[in-house]
Amino acid sequence: MDFLGLRTLTVMDDAVHFIKESTGETVDLDNIPLEDEAVSKMLCAGDTQGVFQLESAGMTRLVERLAPKSMRDLVPLVALYRPGPLDAGMADKFIEGRKRHHAVESIHPLLDGILADTYGVVLYQEQVMQTASILAGFSLGEADILRRAMGKKKHDILLAQKQNFLEGCAKNKIDPDLANKIFDLLTHFADYGFNKSHSAAYALVAWQTAYLKAHYPAEFMAAILTSIIDKIQRVPHYIELAHRMGIKILSPDVNVSGHNFSVDGEAIRFGLAAVRNVGSGAIDAILAARQDGPFVSLRDFCNRVDMKLINKRTIECLIQCGAFDGMGMKRSQLLFLLDRDVAHAQQKQNDEATGQIDLFGDIVDDQYDDDIPDMPEASPQQLLNWEKENTGFYISGHPLDAYKRTLQNLPTIHDLKEAGVKERQLVRLGGMWSSVKRHTTKKGDSMCFAVLEDYSETVEVTVFPKVFYQAMDLLVQDQPVVVQGHADSSNRSEDGMQILADSIWSLDDYIPTYYVFIPAATDAADLPALQAEIQAILGSYPGSSDVNVYQGKSRLNVFFPRVQDCEELQQELEEKLGAGAVKIR
């Protein structure tokens, strides 16, 4: 019974349905292997997006540190990733114990068995109860009363229970000082204690979603996208995630699409319900007409679909977002023919309904191909704009595609929001303005409120007069920019993040800076030779980007040539100095 109303359970059910449709396989999630190399490799690499409970930046870092090999390894994650255990250092003790394969310190030999799985850390409420039972002879009912008193800080009950605990420990010949210490330790841990059965249930769902993502990525992502189709602000992030996973996103298609997202080969196909002005009645009419075979032209589509259930505006939206592209005609041609084909179909269907016969109708349809005008297609930017206007997303491409190299070295808006930002934290983001609204202050100065969009999400940016006048030419809708500013919490937007701009650059003119990190343990005698090797590598890629080289936290006061920003340079430097040795901002 899904008491919590988890969207994830619907995602898994849809994914299993998609797998059956696309591959013929029947996946029984209750009987998947709970140890799996592909799932482990994916999680250890921090590839947790879309995985239940593991998506946040903090949880992802904890997963990477824990390096899970099986579902069993995910159970403590849910209990550990909360403010109390993290602040108390419980996660660090747990991971250290895991590395050593035994507890960092033993509380008492009698407890080693029940704390073995958590390496000496009292992590679960059940462990608090078992401790009271083993050391003090509490029944499980009495231990549960103790657990509740500890968790809710009921001091009067605690005092009575402490006396019972100490007396029970005395009967088991446990030193009174140690018994007091253990009781205080239990009281401390009870603040953070988590229900293990709850952790296990969540870990199982996390493992099941990870299994689907690792083994059936297209079906899993199609299920996720279907589940959030009504949450437009979240869809771009998962579309970008699908792209990073190597999954193509295909436009809606009147001959292939159903209501929702679906799997088309190894790609994901947009559903017709994602298109603006296309209601369920119109979709049902399209699907009903399609049962007699695929549509071969716009006129064929209009003639066969019930025109009482679909109108010209709906068909126009479908054309603009690419739903007729599979018929081999340009969108510009289809839009040119739309009025005529709709009028022809309406007249034809009306005549059929009234019993009239159009003697020339079949002749007109036969001559259809001769009437298609030879005309240029709309510009690539116009095609993308139509897609965004009619679905809320760019499908066949993205205006920022020309800047992928620069953007991949800047944090995404989604990642920044997931990680959380501190008040006045300095951030730098790349993207394009999806809206710019100018405003006049009480002093008569100009400023603006803008929305920055990247592949993943959007964020509100406030540009005060000083920065406004410096970057006025860049404050235009659809302009690609890099924005540097401070996080502000005084007037947060609905999504909890707002940026006060300090500097704005055009993405076309933006020159990133290279930060190269030499291992801190590098011997002083080896440093000159290593510096010379780095200078030689940099000299092979002359360009405009400044280079700062650090050893540990100290910047080297040595000249390094400016370089061209490219993947080859970054790869060569990291081959020499190690993965992650190069940061580009």
PDB file of C-alpha atoms in Angstrom, residues 122 139 197 340 406 458:
ATOM      1  CA  VAL A 122      24.099   3.252  16.829  1.00  0.00           C
ATOM      2  CA  SER A 139      11.548  -6.726  27.214  1.00  0.00           C
ATOM      3  CA  SER A 197      12.705  -1.145   8.264  1.00  0.00           C
ATOM      4  CA  ARG A 340      -6.619  25.106 -47.686  1.00  0.00           C
ATOM      5  CA  THR A 406      32.102  26.783 -22.174  1.00  0.00           C
ATOM      6  CA  THR A 458      15.911  28.693 -14.857  1.00  0.00           C
TER       7      THR A 458
END
